[in-house]
Amino acid sequence: MKKDIRKEPEKESKLLDSGFKLFMHKGFQDTSIQEIVDDAGVAKGTFYTYFKDKYDIRNKLIAKKSNKLFNDAYKKLKKTDINKLDEQVIFIVDFIIDYLEKNKLLLQFISKNLSWGIYTKTINELYQKQETENNTILELFLNGIKEQNIELENPEVTLYMIIELVSSTCFNSILYKEPLPINEFKPYLYKEIKKLINN
Amino acid sequence: MKKDIRKEPEKESKLLDSGFKLFMHKGFQDTSIQEIVDDAGVAKGTFYTYFKDKYDIRNKLIAKKSNKLFNDAYKKLKKTDINKLDEQVIFIVDFIIDYLEKNKLLLQFISKNLSWGIYTKTINELYQKQETENNTILELFLNGIKEQNIELENPEVTLYMIIELVSSTCFNSILYKEPLPINEFKPYLYKEIKKLINN
DNA sequence: AACGATAATTGACCAATGGTCAACAAGAAA
DNA sequence: TTTCTTGTTGACCATTGGTCAATTATCGTT
């Protein structure tokens, strides 16, 4: 028997849009499901055919938005002719910082609700349903290391540390100006990234 | 007129204990205030004379527990004769990792609920009410730099990056074994800490 | 000791919300 | 058309965070 797919993707994406809009302006806790479905123009019960619960829509939103941001950065990099690995990484970091600085609400939303476990789990789910693109930065990184003869004991771990260092410090630098406002903080950060890559 | 202080600190600490116990075993969301006050043996209203709301008790718990852990590490360090700055920092990091590895529930609680803004704000409040000790690692770090003639452009920023790198990566390594289980991950981390301090 | 003032405590009560489900609608297959 | 599956609806429920008027305990003052 063929599986019947009648679920309209429009409804899900409408709910996602409404959820995102409301989470941005009112925060996750202060947004009720009733408000989301009202905004999306569907009944409350419908919400629960597309999402397991309130956390489910939040996780999917974070995963999608983060992933899009990341892929945009990667696409823009491919249009440049930057060819040194450390500069490539810094280009991507810079793109992401700029974007988040201009979208502090998004950053706030991500940093308040993101946790590594949730993120990887949801990204994985979306990837298996082919609703998201692959993890391109790892490829970039591994290729760069091969081509440029960079010696790293464990590239995956190095990349991981760079990502963590960037995200945790930049979030604070942009949102709370701690320990420095982002523009003063950048040089230190980039120096450390170079150190991590070039030994 | 003298200020009347009749509030019993016992009640507050009983509520904190009950809250901690329940948050550990049932999680923050699944613990109701009714359960906390029942466990502490007070009425619901009393809760709200000691804490502004449910988030308030959570923030105070995180701040207190994190602070205690940190100070325990520092006290133990002072009993050793480690005198190189990078080794001192690694000693403290090691102490904290060990502790959190043995108390995964606490780590989970902290990492799920901690955000930098909340943390610094709450620590600051507690410090002003003299309910917590001072920020000793910064002193250690600055003293070490002076005594050992280490050259760092901006020591505060370096220390900050070390703390962020350690916390974000170790949390994931212990809880999710990503990118490596903590024991395999440690060498990479310590190498990077040394790089950060020694250039 | 007695009194008044202030602060702490209580628990019934309320409003809001996350989630359920029986009934209904719409479309596909026969 | 009839049947079956899947999507949709919104009234309804249980739970919970937070309030507040009334009560009790404690301190300073006379």
CSV table of N, CA and C in Angstrom, one decimal, chain B residues 81-172:
chain,number,residue,atom,x,y,z
B,81,ASP,N,52.1,22.6,45.6
B,81,ASP,CA,53.2,23.6,45.3
B,81,ASP,C,53.4,23.8,43.8
B,82,ILE,N,52.3,23.6,43.1
B,82,ILE,CA,52.4,23.9,41.6
B,82,ILE,C,52.6,25.4,41.5
B,83,ASN,N,53.6,25.8,40.7
B,83,ASN,CA,53.9,27.2,40.6
B,83,ASN,C,54.0,27.8,39.2
B,84,LYS,N,53.8,26.9,38.2
B,84,LYS,CA,53.8,27.4,36.8
B,84,LYS,C,52.3,27.7,36.5
B,85,LEU,N,52.1,28.9,35.9
B,85,LEU,CA,50.7,29.4,35.7
B,85,LEU,C,49.9,28.4,34.9
B,86,ASP,N,50.5,27.9,33.7
B,86,ASP,CA,49.7,27.1,32.9
B,86,ASP,C,49.3,25.8,33.6
B,87,GLU,N,50.2,25.3,34.5
B,87,GLU,CA,49.9,24.1,35.2
B,87,GLU,C,48.9,24.3,36.3
B,88,GLN,N,48.9,25.5,36.9
B,88,GLN,CA,47.9,25.9,37.9
B,88,GLN,C,46.5,25.9,37.3
B,89,VAL,N,46.5,26.6,36.1
B,89,VAL,CA,45.2,26.6,35.4
B,89,VAL,C,44.7,25.2,35.1
B,90,ILE,N,45.5,24.4,34.6
B,90,ILE,CA,45.1,23.1,34.2
B,90,ILE,C,44.7,22.3,35.4
B,91,PHE,N,45.4,22.5,36.6
B,91,PHE,CA,45.0,21.8,37.8
B,91,PHE,C,43.5,22.2,38.2
B,92,ILE,N,43.2,23.4,38.1
B,92,ILE,CA,41.9,23.8,38.4
B,92,ILE,C,40.9,23.2,37.4
B,93,VAL,N,41.2,23.3,36.2
B,93,VAL,CA,40.3,22.8,35.2
B,93,VAL,C,40.1,21.3,35.4
B,94,ASP,N,41.2,20.6,35.7
B,94,ASP,CA,41.1,19.2,36.0
B,94,ASP,C,40.2,18.8,37.2
B,95,PHE,N,40.4,19.6,38.2
B,95,PHE,CA,39.5,19.4,39.4
B,95,PHE,C,38.0,19.6,39.0
B,96,ILE,N,37.7,20.6,38.3
B,96,ILE,CA,36.3,20.9,37.9
B,96,ILE,C,35.8,19.8,37.0
B,97,ILE,N,36.6,19.3,36.1
B,97,ILE,CA,36.2,18.3,35.2
B,97,ILE,C,35.9,17.0,36.0
B,98,ASP,N,36.8,16.6,36.8
B,98,ASP,CA,36.6,15.4,37.7
B,98,ASP,C,35.3,15.5,38.4
B,99,TYR,N,35.1,16.7,39.1
B,99,TYR,CA,33.9,16.8,39.9
B,99,TYR,C,32.6,16.7,39.1
B,100,LEU,N,32.6,17.4,37.9
B,100,LEU,CA,31.4,17.3,37.1
B,100,LEU,C,31.2,16.0,36.5
B,101,GLU,N,32.3,15.3,36.2
B,101,GLU,CA,32.1,13.9,35.7
B,101,GLU,C,31.5,13.0,36.7
B,102,LYS,N,31.7,13.2,37.9
B,102,LYS,CA,31.1,12.4,39.0
B,102,LYS,C,29.7,12.9,39.3
B,103,ASN,N,29.4,14.1,38.9
B,103,ASN,CA,28.1,14.7,39.2
B,103,ASN,C,27.4,15.1,37.9
B,104,LYS,N,27.1,14.1,37.1
B,104,LYS,CA,26.6,14.5,35.8
B,104,LYS,C,25.2,15.2,35.9
B,105,LEU,N,24.5,14.9,36.9
B,105,LEU,CA,23.2,15.6,37.1
B,105,LEU,C,23.4,17.0,37.3
B,106,LEU,N,24.4,17.4,38.1
B,106,LEU,CA,24.7,18.8,38.4
B,106,LEU,C,25.1,19.4,37.1
B,107,LEU,N,26.0,18.8,36.3
B,107,LEU,CA,26.5,19.3,35.1
B,107,LEU,C,25.3,19.5,34.1
B,108,GLN,N,24.5,18.6,34.0
B,108,GLN,CA,23.3,18.7,33.2
B,108,GLN,C,22.5,19.9,33.6
B,109,PHE,N,22.2,20.0,34.8
B,109,PHE,CA,21.5,21.1,35.4
B,109,PHE,C,22.1,22.4,35.0
B,110,ILE,N,23.4,22.5,35.3
B,110,ILE,CA,24.1,23.8,35.0
B,110,ILE,C,24.1,24.1,33.5
B,111,SER,N,24.4,23.1,32.7
B,111,SER,CA,24.6,23.4,31.2
B,111,SER,C,23.2,23.6,30.6
B,112,LYS,N,22.2,23.0,31.1
B,112,LYS,CA,20.9,23.2,30.5
B,112,LYS,C,20.3,24.6,30.9
B,113,ASN,N,20.7,25.1,32.0
B,113,ASN,CA,20.1,26.3,32.5
B,113,ASN,C,21.0,27.6,32.6
B,114,LEU,N,22.3,27.3,32.4
B,114,LEU,CA,23.2,28.4,32.6
B,114,LEU,C,23.3,29.3,31.3
B,115,SER,N,23.3,30.6,31.5
B,115,SER,CA,23.7,31.5,30.5
B,115,SER,C,24.5,32.6,31.1
B,116,TRP,N,25.4,33.1,30.3
B,116,TRP,CA,26.4,34.0,30.8
B,116,TRP,C,25.8,35.2,31.5
B,117,GLY,N,24.8,35.8,30.9
B,117,GLY,CA,24.2,37.0,31.4
B,117,GLY,C,23.6,36.7,32.8
B,118,ILE,N,22.9,35.6,32.9
B,118,ILE,CA,22.2,35.3,34.2
B,118,ILE,C,23.3,35.0,35.2
B,119,TYR,N,24.3,34.3,34.8
B,119,TYR,CA,25.4,33.9,35.7
B,119,TYR,C,26.1,35.1,36.4
B,120,THR,N,26.6,35.9,35.5
B,120,THR,CA,27.3,37.1,36.0
B,120,THR,C,26.4,38.0,36.9
B,121,LYS,N,25.2,38.1,36.4
B,121,LYS,CA,24.3,39.0,37.2
B,121,LYS,C,24.0,38.4,38.6
B,122,THR,N,23.7,37.2,38.6
B,122,THR,CA,23.4,36.6,39.9
B,122,THR,C,24.6,36.5,40.8
B,123,ILE,N,25.8,36.1,40.3
B,123,ILE,CA,27.0,36.1,41.1
B,123,ILE,C,27.3,37.5,41.7
B,124,ASN,N,27.1,38.5,40.9
B,124,ASN,CA,27.3,39.8,41.3
B,124,ASN,C,26.3,40.2,42.5
B,125,GLU,N,25.1,39.9,42.3
B,125,GLU,CA,24.1,40.1,43.4
B,125,GLU,C,24.5,39.4,44.7
B,126,LEU,N,24.9,38.1,44.6
B,126,LEU,CA,25.2,37.4,45.8
B,126,LEU,C,26.5,38.0,46.4
B,127,TYR,N,27.4,38.4,45.6
B,127,TYR,CA,28.7,39.0,46.1
B,127,TYR,C,28.4,40.2,46.8
B,128,GLN,N,27.5,41.0,46.3
B,128,GLN,CA,27.2,42.3,47.0
B,128,GLN,C,26.5,42.0,48.3
B,129,LYS,N,25.8,40.9,48.4
B,129,LYS,CA,25.1,40.6,49.7
B,129,LYS,C,26.1,39.7,50.5
B,130,GLN,N,27.3,39.6,50.1
B,130,GLN,CA,28.4,38.9,50.7
B,130,GLN,C,28.0,37.4,51.0
B,131,GLU,N,27.3,36.9,50.1
B,131,GLU,CA,26.9,35.4,50.2
B,131,GLU,C,27.8,34.6,49.4
B,132,THR,N,28.8,35.2,48.8
B,132,THR,CA,29.7,34.4,48.0
B,132,THR,C,31.1,35.0,48.0
B,133,GLU,N,32.1,34.2,47.7
B,133,GLU,CA,33.5,34.7,47.8
B,133,GLU,C,33.9,35.4,46.5
B,134,ASN,N,35.0,36.0,46.5
B,134,ASN,CA,35.4,36.8,45.3
B,134,ASN,C,35.9,36.0,44.2
B,135,ASN,N,36.1,36.6,43.1
B,135,ASN,CA,36.5,36.0,41.9
B,135,ASN,C,38.0,35.7,41.9
B,136,THR,N,38.4,34.6,42.6
B,136,THR,CA,39.8,34.3,42.9
B,136,THR,C,40.6,34.0,41.7
B,137,ILE,N,40.0,33.4,40.6
B,137,ILE,CA,40.9,32.9,39.5
B,137,ILE,C,41.5,34.0,38.8
B,138,LEU,N,40.8,35.1,38.7
B,138,LEU,CA,41.4,36.3,38.0
B,138,LEU,C,42.6,36.8,38.8
B,139,GLU,N,42.5,36.8,40.1
B,139,GLU,CA,43.7,37.2,40.9
B,139,GLU,C,44.9,36.3,40.6
B,140,LEU,N,44.6,35.0,40.7
B,140,LEU,CA,45.6,34.0,40.5
B,140,LEU,C,46.3,34.2,39.1
B,141,PHE,N,45.5,34.5,38.2
B,141,PHE,CA,45.9,34.6,36.8
B,141,PHE,C,46.8,35.9,36.7
B,142,LEU,N,46.3,37.0,37.2
B,142,LEU,CA,47.1,38.2,37.1
B,142,LEU,C,48.4,38.2,37.8
B,143,ASN,N,48.3,37.6,39.0
B,143,ASN,CA,49.5,37.4,39.8
B,143,ASN,C,50.6,36.6,39.1
B,144,GLY,N,50.1,35.4,38.6
B,144,GLY,CA,51.0,34.5,37.8
B,144,GLY,C,51.7,35.2,36.7
B,145,ILE,N,50.9,36.0,36.0
B,145,ILE,CA,51.5,36.7,34.8
B,145,ILE,C,52.6,37.7,35.3
B,146,LYS,N,52.3,38.4,36.4
B,146,LYS,CA,53.3,39.3,36.9
B,146,LYS,C,54.6,38.6,37.3
B,147,GLU,N,54.4,37.6,38.2
B,147,GLU,CA,55.5,36.9,38.8
B,147,GLU,C,56.3,36.1,37.8
B,148,GLN,N,55.6,35.5,36.8
B,148,GLN,CA,56.3,34.6,35.9
B,148,GLN,C,56.7,35.3,34.6
B,149,ASN,N,56.5,36.6,34.5
B,149,ASN,CA,56.9,37.4,33.4
B,149,ASN,C,56.3,36.8,32.1
B,150,ILE,N,55.1,36.5,32.1
B,150,ILE,CA,54.4,36.0,30.9
B,150,ILE,C,53.9,37.2,30.2
B,151,GLU,N,54.0,37.2,28.9
B,151,GLU,CA,53.5,38.4,28.1
B,151,GLU,C,52.2,38.1,27.5
B,152,LEU,N,51.2,38.8,27.9
B,152,LEU,CA,49.9,38.6,27.3
B,152,LEU,C,49.3,40.0,27.0
B,153,GLU,N,48.8,40.2,25.9
B,153,GLU,CA,48.3,41.6,25.5
B,153,GLU,C,47.2,42.0,26.4
B,154,ASN,N,46.2,41.1,26.6
B,154,ASN,CA,45.1,41.4,27.4
B,154,ASN,C,44.7,40.1,28.3
B,155,PRO,N,45.3,40.0,29.4
B,155,PRO,CA,45.1,38.8,30.2
B,155,PRO,C,43.7,38.4,30.5
B,156,GLU,N,42.9,39.5,30.8
B,156,GLU,CA,41.5,39.2,31.1
B,156,GLU,C,40.8,38.5,30.0
B,157,VAL,N,41.1,38.9,28.8
B,157,VAL,CA,40.4,38.3,27.6
B,157,VAL,C,40.9,36.9,27.4
B,158,THR,N,42.2,36.7,27.6
B,158,THR,CA,42.7,35.3,27.5
B,158,THR,C,42.1,34.4,28.5
B,159,LEU,N,42.0,34.8,29.7
B,159,LEU,CA,41.4,34.0,30.8
B,159,LEU,C,40.0,33.7,30.4
B,160,TYR,N,39.3,34.7,30.0
B,160,TYR,CA,37.9,34.5,29.6
B,160,TYR,C,37.8,33.5,28.5
B,161,MET,N,38.7,33.6,27.5
B,161,MET,CA,38.6,32.6,26.4
B,161,MET,C,38.9,31.2,26.9
B,162,ILE,N,39.8,31.1,27.8
B,162,ILE,CA,40.1,29.8,28.4
B,162,ILE,C,38.9,29.2,29.1
B,163,ILE,N,38.2,30.0,29.9
B,163,ILE,CA,37.1,29.6,30.6
B,163,ILE,C,36.0,29.1,29.7
B,164,GLU,N,35.7,29.9,28.7
B,164,GLU,CA,34.7,29.6,27.7
B,164,GLU,C,35.0,28.3,26.9
B,165,LEU,N,36.3,28.2,26.5
B,165,LEU,CA,36.7,27.0,25.8
B,165,LEU,C,36.5,25.8,26.6
B,166,VAL,N,36.9,25.9,27.9
B,166,VAL,CA,36.8,24.7,28.8
B,166,VAL,C,35.4,24.3,29.0
B,167,SER,N,34.6,25.3,29.4
B,167,SER,CA,33.2,25.0,29.8
B,167,SER,C,32.4,24.4,28.6
B,168,SER,N,32.5,25.1,27.4
B,168,SER,CA,31.6,24.7,26.3
B,168,SER,C,32.1,23.3,25.8
B,169,THR,N,33.4,23.1,25.7
B,169,THR,CA,33.8,21.8,25.2
B,169,THR,C,33.6,20.7,26.2
B,170,CYS,N,34.0,20.9,27.4
B,170,CYS,CA,33.9,19.8,28.4
B,170,CYS,C,32.5,19.4,28.7
B,171,PHE,N,31.6,20.3,28.7
B,171,PHE,CA,30.2,20.0,28.9
B,171,PHE,C,29.8,18.9,27.9
B,172,ASN,N,30.1,19.2,26.6
B,172,ASN,CA,29.7,18.3,25.6
B,172,ASN,C,30.4,17.0,25.6
